[in-house]
Coordinates of C-alpha atoms in Angstrom, one line a residue:
Chain E
X17 CA -24.0 -14.0 -5.4
X18 CA -20.6 -15.6 -5.6
X19 CA -17.6 -14.2 -7.1
X20 CA -14.9 -16.5 -9.5
X21 CA -13.1 -16.6 -6.3
X22 CA -15.7 -17.9 -3.9
X23 CA -16.6 -20.7 -6.7
X24 CA -13.4 -21.9 -6.6
X25 CA -12.5 -21.3 -2.8
X26 CA -15.4 -23.8 -2.3
X27 CA -15.0 -25.7 -4.8
X28 CA -11.6 -26.3 -3.5
X29 CA -12.8 -27.1 -0.1
X30 CA -15.3 -29.5 -1.3
X31 CA -12.6 -31.5 -2.9
X32 CA -10.3 -30.9 0.3
X33 CA -13.4 -32.6 2.4
X34 CA -14.1 -35.3 0.0
X35 CA -10.2 -35.9 -0.1
X36 CA -10.0 -35.9 -3.7
X37 CA -6.8 -34.3 -5.0
X38 CA -7.9 -30.8 -6.6
X39 CA -6.0 -28.8 -9.0
X40 CA -2.4 -28.3 -8.0
X41 CA -2.8 -24.5 -7.2
X42 CA -5.6 -24.7 -4.9
X43 CA -6.0 -27.7 -2.4
X44 CA -3.6 -29.9 -3.7
X45 CA -1.5 -32.0 -1.3
X46 CA -0.1 -35.7 -1.5
X47 CA -1.6 -37.9 0.9
X48 CA 0.4 -37.1 3.8
X49 CA 1.2 -40.7 6.2
X50 CA -1.5 -42.5 8.0
X51 CA -2.2 -40.1 10.5
X52 CA -3.4 -37.3 8.2
X53 CA -7.2 -36.3 9.5
X54 CA -9.2 -38.8 6.9
X55 CA -12.3 -37.6 5.8
X56 CA -14.9 -40.1 8.0
X57 CA -12.7 -38.2 10.9
X58 CA -12.2 -35.2 11.0
X59 CA -11.7 -34.9 14.5
X60 CA -9.3 -33.2 16.6
X61 CA -8.7 -35.2 19.5
X62 CA -7.6 -33.7 23.0
X63 CA -6.0 -35.3 26.0
X64 CA -6.4 -34.1 29.5
X65 CA -2.8 -32.9 31.3
X66 CA -1.8 -32.4 34.7
X67 CA 0.7 -30.0 33.8
X68 CA -0.2 -26.2 34.2
X69 CA -1.3 -24.0 31.3
X70 CA 1.9 -21.8 32.2
X71 CA 4.2 -24.9 31.8
X72 CA 2.2 -26.2 28.1
X73 CA 2.3 -22.5 26.9
X74 CA 6.3 -23.8 26.5
X75 CA 6.2 -25.1 23.0
X76 CA 9.1 -27.4 24.0
X77 CA 7.9 -28.5 27.4
X78 CA 8.1 -32.3 28.7
X79 CA 4.5 -32.2 29.0
X80 CA 3.4 -32.2 25.1
X81 CA 5.7 -35.3 24.8
X82 CA 2.5 -37.2 26.6
X83 CA 0.1 -35.4 24.1
X84 CA -0.4 -36.9 20.6
X85 CA -0.4 -35.1 17.7
X86 CA -2.7 -35.5 14.7
X87 CA -1.4 -34.3 10.8
X88 CA -3.9 -32.0 9.6
X89 CA -3.5 -31.2 6.2
X90 CA -3.3 -27.9 4.7
X91 CA -4.9 -26.4 1.7
X92 CA -3.6 -23.2 -0.5
X93 CA -6.5 -20.4 -0.9
X94 CA -6.7 -19.6 -4.6
X95 CA -4.6 -16.5 -6.0
X96 CA -7.0 -13.1 -5.1
X97 CA -6.6 -11.9 -8.3
X98 CA -7.0 -13.5 -11.9
X99 CA -3.4 -12.0 -12.8
X100 CA -1.9 -13.4 -10.0
X101 CA 0.3 -16.5 -10.3
X102 CA -0.8 -19.5 -8.2
X103 CA 1.0 -20.2 -5.5
X104 CA 3.6 -23.4 -4.6
X105 CA 2.2 -25.5 -1.8
X106 CA 5.0 -25.2 0.2
X107 CA 3.7 -26.2 3.6
X108 CA 1.7 -29.2 3.3
X109 CA 0.8 -30.1 6.7
X110 CA 0.4 -28.8 10.3
X111 CA 0.8 -31.2 13.5
X112 CA -1.6 -30.2 15.7
X113 CA -1.7 -31.4 19.9
X114 CA -4.6 -30.1 21.9
X115 CA -4.6 -30.5 26.1
X116 CA -7.1 -29.8 28.5
X117 CA -5.7 -28.0 31.7
X118 CA -7.1 -25.9 34.6
X119 CA -9.9 -25.1 32.6
X120 CA -8.2 -24.0 29.5
X121 CA -7.1 -25.5 26.1
X122 CA -3.6 -25.3 25.3
X123 CA -2.9 -25.9 21.6
X124 CA 0.4 -27.0 19.9
X125 CA 1.1 -26.6 16.5
X126 CA 4.3 -27.6 14.2
X127 CA 5.1 -26.9 11.3
X128 CA 7.7 -27.3 8.8
X129 CA 9.0 -24.1 7.1
X130 CA 12.7 -23.7 6.2
X131 CA 12.7 -19.6 6.4
X132 CA 11.9 -17.9 9.3
X133 CA 10.2 -14.6 9.4
X134 CA 10.1 -12.8 12.6
X135 CA 12.4 -9.6 12.5
X136 CA 11.3 -7.6 15.2
X137 CA 9.5 -4.4 14.6
X138 CA 10.1 -1.1 16.4
X139 CA 6.6 -0.7 18.8
X140 CA 4.5 2.6 18.2
X141 CA 6.1 4.9 20.7
X142 CA 3.6 6.1 23.6
X143 CA 5.1 9.5 23.5
X144 CA 4.3 12.4 21.0
X145 CA 7.2 12.1 18.2
X146 CA 7.8 15.8 18.6
X147 CA 8.6 15.5 22.1
X148 CA 11.4 12.9 21.0
X149 CA 14.6 13.8 19.2
X150 CA 14.4 11.0 16.7
X151 CA 11.1 9.3 15.1
X152 CA 11.1 5.3 15.0
X153 CA 12.0 4.2 11.5
X154 CA 10.4 1.9 9.2
X155 CA 12.5 -0.6 8.3
X156 CA 11.1 -2.6 5.3
X157 CA 8.2 -2.0 3.4
X158 CA 8.0 -5.6 1.3
X159 CA 8.2 -7.7 4.2
X160 CA 5.8 -10.2 5.6
X161 CA 5.9 -12.8 8.8
X162 CA 5.2 -16.3 9.4
X163 CA 1.9 -16.5 11.7
X164 CA -0.6 -19.3 12.8
X165 CA -4.4 -18.7 13.5
X166 CA -7.3 -21.0 15.2
X167 CA -10.7 -20.1 13.9
X168 CA -14.0 -21.1 15.6
X169 CA -17.6 -20.2 15.9
X170 CA -18.1 -17.3 18.3
X171 CA -21.1 -18.8 19.8
X172 CA -22.9 -22.8 19.6
X173 CA -23.9 -23.6 16.0
X174 CA -27.7 -22.8 14.9
X175 CA -29.2 -26.2 14.0
X176 CA -26.4 -27.7 13.5
X177 CA -25.0 -25.3 10.2
X178 CA -21.5 -24.3 10.7
X179 CA -20.1 -20.9 10.1
X180 CA -18.4 -20.4 6.3
X181 CA -14.9 -21.0 6.6
X182 CA -14.5 -18.0 4.7
X183 CA -13.9 -16.1 8.0
X184 CA -17.6 -16.9 9.6
X185 CA -21.0 -15.3 8.1
X186 CA -23.3 -12.6 9.1
X187 CA -25.4 -15.7 11.3
X188 CA -22.5 -17.4 12.2
X189 CA -19.5 -14.7 13.2
X190 CA -16.0 -16.5 14.4
X191 CA -13.4 -15.5 16.8
X192 CA -10.1 -15.9 15.5
X193 CA -6.7 -16.5 17.6
X194 CA -4.0 -15.3 15.9
X195 CA -0.1 -15.1 16.6
X196 CA 2.5 -13.6 14.1
X197 CA 5.9 -14.0 14.7
X198 CA 6.6 -10.2 14.7
X199 CA 3.9 -8.5 16.4
X200 CA 2.4 -11.1 18.7
X201 CA -0.9 -12.5 19.2
X202 CA -4.4 -10.8 19.3
X203 CA -7.7 -12.0 19.1
X204 CA -10.0 -11.2 16.0
X205 CA -13.5 -11.3 15.1
X206 CA -14.9 -11.9 12.0
X207 CA -18.4 -12.4 9.8
X208 CA -17.6 -13.0 6.4
X209 CA -14.3 -12.2 4.3
X210 CA -13.3 -9.0 4.6
X211 CA -14.8 -8.2 7.9
X212 CA -12.2 -9.1 10.3
X213 CA -11.1 -6.8 12.7
X214 CA -9.1 -7.0 15.9
X215 CA -11.1 -7.0 19.1
X216 CA -7.9 -5.1 21.4
X217 CA -7.3 -8.1 23.2
X218 CA -4.2 -10.2 23.2
X219 CA -3.9 -13.8 24.5
X220 CA -0.8 -15.9 26.1
X221 CA 1.0 -17.5 23.5
X222 CA 4.8 -18.7 22.9
X223 CA 6.4 -19.8 19.9
X224 CA 10.2 -21.5 19.4
X225 CA 11.5 -21.9 15.8
X226 CA 14.2 -24.6 15.8
X227 CA 15.7 -26.8 13.0
X228 CA 13.5 -25.1 10.4
X229 CA 10.3 -25.8 11.9
X230 CA 7.8 -23.5 14.1
X231 CA 6.5 -24.5 17.0
X232 CA 3.6 -22.2 18.5
X233 CA 1.4 -22.4 21.8
X234 CA -2.0 -20.3 22.1
X235 CA -3.7 -20.7 25.3
X236 CA -7.9 -21.0 24.2
X237 CA -10.5 -20.7 26.4
X238 CA -11.9 -24.2 27.5
X239 CA -13.9 -24.7 23.9
X240 CA -16.8 -27.5 24.0
X241 CA -16.3 -31.0 22.5
X242 CA -18.5 -30.8 19.1
X243 CA -17.3 -27.2 18.1
X244 CA -15.4 -27.0 14.5
X245 CA -11.8 -25.5 14.3
X246 CA -10.2 -24.5 11.4
X247 CA -6.9 -24.0 11.5
X248 CA -4.6 -21.4 9.1
X249 CA -0.8 -21.2 8.9
X250 CA 1.4 -18.0 6.5
X251 CA 4.2 -18.1 5.2
X252 CA 6.1 -15.0 5.1
X253 CA 8.4 -15.8 2.6
X254 CA 5.7 -16.7 0.4
X255 CA 4.4 -13.1 0.9
X256 CA 1.3 -14.4 2.6
X257 CA -0.9 -12.3 4.4
X258 CA -5.0 -11.9 4.7
X259 CA -6.2 -14.5 2.7
X260 CA -3.3 -15.5 1.1
X261 CA -2.4 -18.4 3.4
X262 CA -2.7 -22.2 4.4
X263 CA -6.2 -23.3 6.1
X264 CA -7.5 -26.4 7.2
X265 CA -11.3 -27.4 6.3
X266 CA -13.3 -27.3 9.8
X267 CA -12.4 -30.1 11.9
X268 CA -14.1 -31.0 14.9
X269 CA -13.2 -30.9 18.8
X270 CA -13.5 -34.3 20.6
Chain S
X9 CA -18.1 7.9 -10.5
X10 CA -18.3 10.5 -8.0
X11 CA -20.8 13.9 -7.7
X12 CA -17.7 16.4 -8.3
X13 CA -13.9 15.7 -8.5
X14 CA -11.2 17.8 -7.9
X15 CA -8.1 18.2 -10.1
X16 CA -4.9 19.0 -10.0
X17 CA -2.8 20.6 -13.0
X18 CA 0.8 21.3 -12.7
X19 CA 2.8 23.2 -15.2
X20 CA 6.1 21.2 -15.8
X21 CA 7.8 24.0 -17.6
X22 CA 7.4 26.3 -14.3
X23 CA 9.0 23.6 -12.1
X24 CA 12.4 24.9 -10.6
X25 CA 12.5 21.4 -8.6
X26 CA 13.2 23.4 -5.5
X27 CA 11.0 20.6 -3.6
X28 CA 9.3 23.2 -1.3
X29 CA 6.1 21.3 -2.1
X30 CA 7.9 18.4 -1.2
X31 CA 8.8 19.7 2.3
X32 CA 5.4 21.2 2.6
X33 CA 3.6 18.3 2.1
X34 CA 6.2 16.1 4.8
X35 CA 5.9 18.5 7.6
X36 CA 2.4 18.5 7.2
X37 CA 1.6 14.9 6.7
X38 CA 4.2 12.6 7.1
X39 CA 6.7 13.7 10.1
X40 CA 5.7 11.0 11.8
X41 CA 7.0 7.4 13.1
X42 CA 7.2 5.3 10.5
X43 CA 6.9 7.8 7.7
X44 CA 10.3 9.1 6.9
X45 CA 10.7 7.0 3.5
X46 CA 7.3 8.4 2.4
X47 CA 7.0 11.5 0.2
X48 CA 3.2 11.7 -0.6
X49 CA 4.3 14.6 -2.8
X50 CA 7.7 14.1 -4.5
X51 CA 9.5 15.7 -7.4
X52 CA 11.7 13.6 -9.5
X53 CA 14.0 14.3 -12.2
X54 CA 13.0 13.1 -15.7
X55 CA 14.3 11.3 -17.5
X56 CA 15.4 9.3 -14.5
X57 CA 15.3 6.2 -12.0
X58 CA 12.1 8.0 -10.4
X59 CA 11.1 7.4 -6.7
X60 CA 10.1 4.7 -5.9
X61 CA 13.0 3.2 -8.4
X62 CA 11.6 2.3 -11.6
X63 CA 8.0 2.7 -10.1
X64 CA 7.1 3.5 -13.9
X65 CA 8.5 -0.4 -15.2
X66 CA 7.6 -2.3 -12.5
X67 CA 3.5 -3.1 -12.8
X68 CA 0.4 -2.6 -11.5
X69 CA -2.7 -0.4 -12.9
X70 CA -5.4 -2.2 -15.6
X71 CA -5.1 -4.2 -18.5
X72 CA -8.0 -5.7 -20.3
X73 CA -10.0 -5.1 -17.0
X74 CA -7.7 -7.1 -14.9
X75 CA -5.5 -5.6 -12.2
X76 CA -2.1 -5.9 -13.1
X77 CA 0.7 -8.0 -10.9
X78 CA 3.7 -6.1 -9.6
X79 CA 6.1 -6.4 -6.8
X80 CA 6.0 -4.5 -3.4
X81 CA 9.1 -1.6 -3.7
X82 CA 11.7 -2.0 -1.1
X83 CA 12.6 0.5 1.7
X84 CA 16.1 1.1 -0.5
X85 CA 13.8 1.8 -3.8
X86 CA 12.3 4.6 -1.6
X87 CA 15.7 5.5 -0.3
X88 CA 16.2 4.1 3.5
X89 CA 16.0 7.4 5.9
X90 CA 19.5 8.1 7.3
X91 CA 20.2 10.0 10.5
X92 CA 23.0 12.1 11.0
X93 CA 25.7 12.0 14.4
X94 CA 25.0 15.5 15.2
X95 CA 25.1 14.4 19.2
X96 CA 28.7 12.6 18.9
X97 CA 29.9 15.8 16.6
X98 CA 28.4 19.0 19.2
X99 CA 28.4 17.3 22.6
X100 CA 31.0 14.6 22.7
X101 CA 34.1 15.7 21.2
X102 CA 34.0 13.8 17.8
X103 CA 36.8 15.3 15.6
X104 CA 35.2 14.0 12.2
X105 CA 32.8 15.5 10.3
X106 CA 28.8 15.0 10.6
X107 CA 28.3 11.5 8.8
X108 CA 25.2 9.5 7.9
X109 CA 24.0 6.4 9.1
X110 CA 23.0 3.8 7.6
X111 CA 25.2 4.9 4.6
X112 CA 23.0 6.4 2.3
X113 CA 23.0 4.3 -1.3
X114 CA 19.9 5.5 -2.7
X115 CA 17.2 8.0 -2.1
X116 CA 14.3 10.0 -3.4
X117 CA 15.7 12.1 -6.8
X118 CA 18.7 10.5 -6.0
X119 CA 19.5 10.8 -9.4
X120 CA 18.8 15.1 -9.2
X121 CA 19.7 16.7 -12.4
X122 CA 21.4 13.8 -14.3
X123 CA 18.8 13.9 -16.9
X124 CA 20.2 12.1 -20.2
X125 CA 21.6 13.2 -23.8
X126 CA 19.7 14.6 -26.5
X127 CA 22.1 14.2 -29.2
X128 CA 25.4 15.7 -27.6
X129 CA 23.2 18.2 -25.1
X130 CA 21.9 17.0 -21.9
X131 CA 18.5 17.6 -21.1
X132 CA 16.1 16.8 -18.0
X133 CA 13.3 18.2 -16.2
X134 CA 10.8 18.1 -13.3
X135 CA 8.2 15.5 -12.6
X136 CA 6.0 16.3 -9.6
X137 CA 4.0 13.4 -8.4
X138 CA 1.2 13.2 -5.7
X139 CA -2.1 10.4 -5.7
X140 CA -3.9 10.8 -9.1
X141 CA -7.2 10.4 -7.4
X142 CA -8.3 8.2 -9.9
X143 CA -11.5 7.9 -11.4
X144 CA -10.8 4.7 -11.7
X145 CA -8.6 3.6 -9.2
X146 CA -6.7 0.2 -9.7
X147 CA -6.1 0.4 -5.0
X148 CA -9.4 0.7 -4.5
X149 CA -10.1 -2.3 -6.5
X150 CA -7.3 -4.4 -5.1
X151 CA -8.1 -3.8 -1.6
X152 CA -10.0 -6.8 0.0
X153 CA -10.8 -5.0 2.9
X154 CA -12.7 -1.9 1.4
X155 CA -10.2 0.1 3.1
X156 CA -10.1 2.6 0.3
X157 CA -13.1 4.5 -0.6
X158 CA -13.6 7.6 -3.0
X159 CA -15.2 10.5 -1.6
X160 CA -18.6 10.9 -3.4
X161 CA -18.7 14.7 -2.9
X162 CA -15.2 15.6 -4.4
X163 CA -13.6 12.5 -5.7
X164 CA -10.7 12.3 -3.1
X165 CA -9.7 8.7 -2.8
X166 CA -8.7 8.3 0.9
X167 CA -7.0 5.1 2.8
X168 CA -9.3 4.1 6.3
X169 CA -6.6 3.6 8.4
X170 CA -9.0 2.0 11.2
X171 CA -10.0 -0.8 7.8
X172 CA -6.5 -1.0 7.0
X173 CA -4.5 -4.0 7.8
X174 CA -1.1 -3.7 6.1
X175 CA -1.9 -5.9 3.2
X176 CA -0.4 -4.0 0.8
X177 CA -2.2 -5.1 -2.4
X178 CA -2.7 -1.5 -2.6
X179 CA 0.9 -0.5 -3.2
X180 CA 1.4 -3.4 -5.6
X181 CA -1.6 -2.1 -7.8
X182 CA -1.0 1.5 -8.0
X183 CA 0.6 2.2 -11.2
X184 CA 2.4 5.1 -9.6
X185 CA 3.1 3.8 -6.3
X186 CA 1.7 6.6 -4.4
X187 CA 0.9 4.7 -1.7
X188 CA 3.5 3.8 1.0
X189 CA 3.6 1.2 4.2
X190 CA 4.4 2.3 7.3
X191 CA 5.7 -0.6 9.1
X192 CA 5.5 0.8 12.5
X193 CA 1.7 1.0 12.6
X194 CA 1.5 -1.6 10.2
X195 CA -0.7 0.5 7.6
X196 CA -0.8 2.1 4.6
X197 CA -0.6 5.5 4.1
X198 CA -1.4 8.0 1.0
X199 CA -1.7 11.4 -0.1
X200 CA -4.7 12.9 1.1
X201 CA -5.3 16.0 -1.5
X202 CA -5.1 18.0 1.8
X203 CA -8.8 17.6 2.4
X204 CA -8.7 19.2 5.4
X205 CA -7.5 22.2 4.1
X206 CA -9.7 21.9 1.2
X207 CA -12.7 21.9 3.7
X208 CA -11.6 24.8 5.3
X209 CA -11.2 26.5 2.1
X210 CA -7.4 26.5 1.9
X211 CA -5.7 24.9 -1.1
X212 CA -3.4 21.9 -0.9
X213 CA -0.1 23.1 1.1
X214 CA 2.2 21.7 -1.8
X215 CA 0.1 24.3 -4.0
X216 CA 0.2 27.0 -1.5
X217 CA 3.8 27.1 -1.0
X218 CA 5.1 26.6 -4.7
X219 CA 7.5 29.6 -5.3
X220 CA 6.5 28.7 -9.2
X221 CA 3.1 29.1 -8.8
X222 CA 2.7 25.9 -10.9
X223 CA 0.0 24.4 -9.7
X224 CA -4.0 24.8 -10.3
X225 CA -6.8 23.5 -8.1
X226 CA -10.5 23.1 -8.2
X227 CA -13.3 20.9 -9.3
X228 CA -12.6 19.3 -13.1
X229 CA -16.4 19.2 -13.6
X230 CA -16.6 23.4 -12.8
X231 CA -16.9 25.0 -15.8
X232 CA -15.4 28.1 -14.3
X233 CA -12.4 26.8 -12.8
X234 CA -8.8 26.8 -14.2
X235 CA -8.5 23.3 -14.2
X236 CA -11.4 22.4 -16.1
X237 CA -10.1 25.3 -18.7
X238 CA -7.0 23.9 -19.0
X239 CA -8.0 19.8 -19.3
X240 CA -10.7 20.2 -21.3
X241 CA -11.1 24.0 -22.8
X242 CA -7.7 24.3 -24.0
X243 CA -6.3 20.7 -23.9
X244 CA -3.0 21.3 -23.1
X245 CA -2.9 19.1 -19.9
X246 CA -2.6 15.6 -19.8
X247 CA -2.6 12.8 -17.0
X248 CA 1.1 10.5 -16.8
X249 CA 0.7 7.4 -18.6
X250 CA -3.1 7.1 -19.5
X251 CA -3.0 3.7 -20.6
X252 CA -2.3 2.4 -17.3
X253 CA -6.1 2.4 -17.2
X254 CA -6.9 4.3 -13.8
X255 CA -7.9 7.8 -15.0
X256 CA -5.9 10.1 -13.1
X257 CA -7.1 13.5 -11.8
X258 CA -3.9 15.0 -12.1
X259 CA -3.1 16.6 -15.4
X260 CA 0.5 17.6 -16.5
X261 CA 1.6 20.7 -18.6
X262 CA 4.2 19.1 -21.0
X263 CA 7.7 20.2 -20.5
X264 CA 8.0 22.1 -24.0
X265 CA 10.0 25.4 -23.0
X266 CA 12.2 26.8 -23.8
X267 CA 13.8 26.3 -27.2
X268 CA 17.1 25.6 -27.9
X269 CA 19.0 28.3 -28.4
X270 CA 20.4 27.6 -31.7
X271 CA 16.6 26.7 -33.3
X272 CA 15.6 30.3 -33.4
X273 CA 12.5 30.7 -35.8
X274 CA 12.2 26.7 -35.7
X275 CA 9.3 25.1 -34.4
X276 CA 9.9 23.3 -31.0
X277 CA 8.8 19.8 -33.1
X278 CA 11.4 20.2 -35.7
X279 CA 13.9 20.8 -33.0
X280 CA 13.1 19.7 -29.8
X281 CA 15.4 20.2 -26.5
X282 CA 13.6 17.5 -25.1
X283 CA 13.2 14.3 -27.5
X284 CA 9.1 14.2 -28.3
X285 CA 9.3 10.1 -27.8
X286 CA 10.0 10.7 -24.0
X287 CA 7.3 13.0 -23.5
X288 CA 5.1 10.1 -25.6
X289 CA 6.3 7.7 -23.1
X290 CA 5.1 9.7 -20.2
X291 CA 2.1 11.5 -21.7
X292 CA 0.9 9.1 -24.5
X293 CA 0.6 10.2 -28.4
X294 CA -1.6 13.3 -27.5
X295 CA 1.2 15.3 -26.2
X296 CA 2.1 16.1 -29.7
X297 CA -1.3 17.7 -30.4
X298 CA -1.1 19.5 -27.2
X299 CA 2.6 21.0 -27.3
X300 CA 1.3 22.0 -31.3
X301 CA -1.2 24.2 -29.1
X302 CA 0.9 25.5 -27.1
X303 CA 3.1 27.0 -29.5
X304 CA 0.8 27.9 -31.6
X305 CA -0.2 30.2 -28.6
X306 CA 2.9 31.9 -27.6
X307 CA 3.5 32.7 -31.4
X308 CA 0.5 34.5 -31.0
X309 CA 1.3 36.1 -27.8
X310 CA 5.1 36.8 -29.4
X311 CA 3.1 38.6 -32.1
X312 CA 1.3 41.1 -29.9
X313 CA -2.2 38.8 -29.6
X314 CA -3.6 38.7 -25.9
X315 CA -3.8 35.2 -24.9
X316 CA -6.1 34.1 -22.4
X317 CA -4.6 30.5 -22.0
X318 CA -0.9 31.8 -21.4
X319 CA -2.8 34.3 -18.8
X320 CA -4.0 31.3 -16.7
X321 CA -1.3 29.4 -17.2
X322 CA 1.0 32.3 -15.6
X323 CA -1.6 32.3 -12.7
X324 CA -0.2 35.7 -11.4
X325 CA -2.6 35.3 -8.2
X326 CA -4.2 32.3 -6.4
X327 CA -7.6 33.4 -7.5
X328 CA -7.0 32.5 -11.1
X329 CA -5.3 29.2 -10.1
X330 CA -7.7 27.8 -7.2
X331 CA -11.4 27.6 -7.4
X332 CA -12.4 25.8 -4.0
X333 CA -16.6 26.0 -4.2
X334 CA -17.9 27.3 -1.5
X335 CA -20.6 25.0 -1.1
X336 CA -18.0 21.8 -0.4
X337 CA -16.6 24.5 2.2
X338 CA -19.6 25.3 4.0
X339 CA -20.9 22.0 4.3
X340 CA -17.6 20.7 5.8
X341 CA -17.4 24.0 8.2
X342 CA -20.8 23.2 9.7
X343 CA -19.9 19.8 10.3
X344 CA -16.4 20.8 12.1

């Protein structure tokens, strides 16, 4: 059964797909310049690159200059609780570049974010606390970090049906490649909302914060054309975490 | 609703503010990386700023069936942990006294024994706090990961460290701010009501170590338990902030003793040492009836009548204070 939040989310996404402006706190974005993926063409183009994946992992590598950027509109998830105030739509779009190189798919994301939330966190020491003079301290209890992710189906679509945009579903599990400004890159798997789990694996990803914008690269598997992808961005300054985030609709990989 | 419900009663008239419970808990459960700022059991001076600061005023809990918003406490609200420069002083020839780093600006029970004025007389008492293991836990409802669950066999509320992703909706939702974030593990933690001890027939560490013998532990639905008798039969123990809607299973015998030295022969309510309004703020309007009951029982005892209620509150031995049901112990022992 759909909860109230599900219904809001679905109607918000429907409106987003239809290219219609929804209520400001749900999906609102002004139609950005012409490069915004239009409802008729929700396609992400890829470019073959002569550069190696290692080079393309550098966010400011020259090799990216030859790869055209596509501007993808971002939507805001509705509040999780009825008593939460709606969040402002502070990040309206993400610029996406995709390059195929040496049987890898390299993803390059750029988005404006005037606040960099990327403070380092002490790693969990590998030795037992009782063997050390000093234990690591929690540095803050209320901060959240900037992050980005790409989600795609774990396996080919059944009868052409794509998984739910809400973290997949039981019939359509999804993989998520997630990068967090403080905690690094990690692979996740999900079969619907609330089921996301870390697989324990990491993947190559780099990030650069410059002039009020993040540039993040991720090395993805050689995903086939036709596969749907969805992008997400979290803004630490807005205490984003979990489903409290910016997201794109499903975009079809060319 | 769980099949059974463990509960704790704390008699605030008996608390010395010695923090032995706090240390017992800390050494047992939160002496790990990332946990220095968290005290699953804390003792705070009341009236006072509380731990974390202003926890009773910032939000959370239920109202009209809706979770109420709340900011997340900052590290300074808990009290940023500090370290002392023993090495420099003891081994590196530093001349000055041992100093803490960072400079302490706040901490748990920072306003110890400050209290407030009642007329021109100072008053304060100690409020001991653990997770309330609520019947209607706001933390459990707030978690989108279903990482928090309430055990059917004994009503203890636990936080699954495998499922937790550190989103902290639970911390915002808890009106008592009794869930803590460990940034090193990226997960939240809370009082576990010493369930591994209870499963072995041992009472909670905070209760076992209390020199004031002020804690009572048992099943609230066990008619023979001290907690059941104090809450439901004698009706002298109340939950904290009942209006928050979470139905706590930790209850307090409100502080009403000692009387003021000048009011011999007068009722505590006629000339109270602690303003009744403050106790009503903490425990609701019913606290007045509880104090009337307690005072009447005290008067009966002072007139030579045996009082079962007061004998129970004195709680001379562990058998009087704690009733850990054998079935719950045996079931778990067979697993473990």
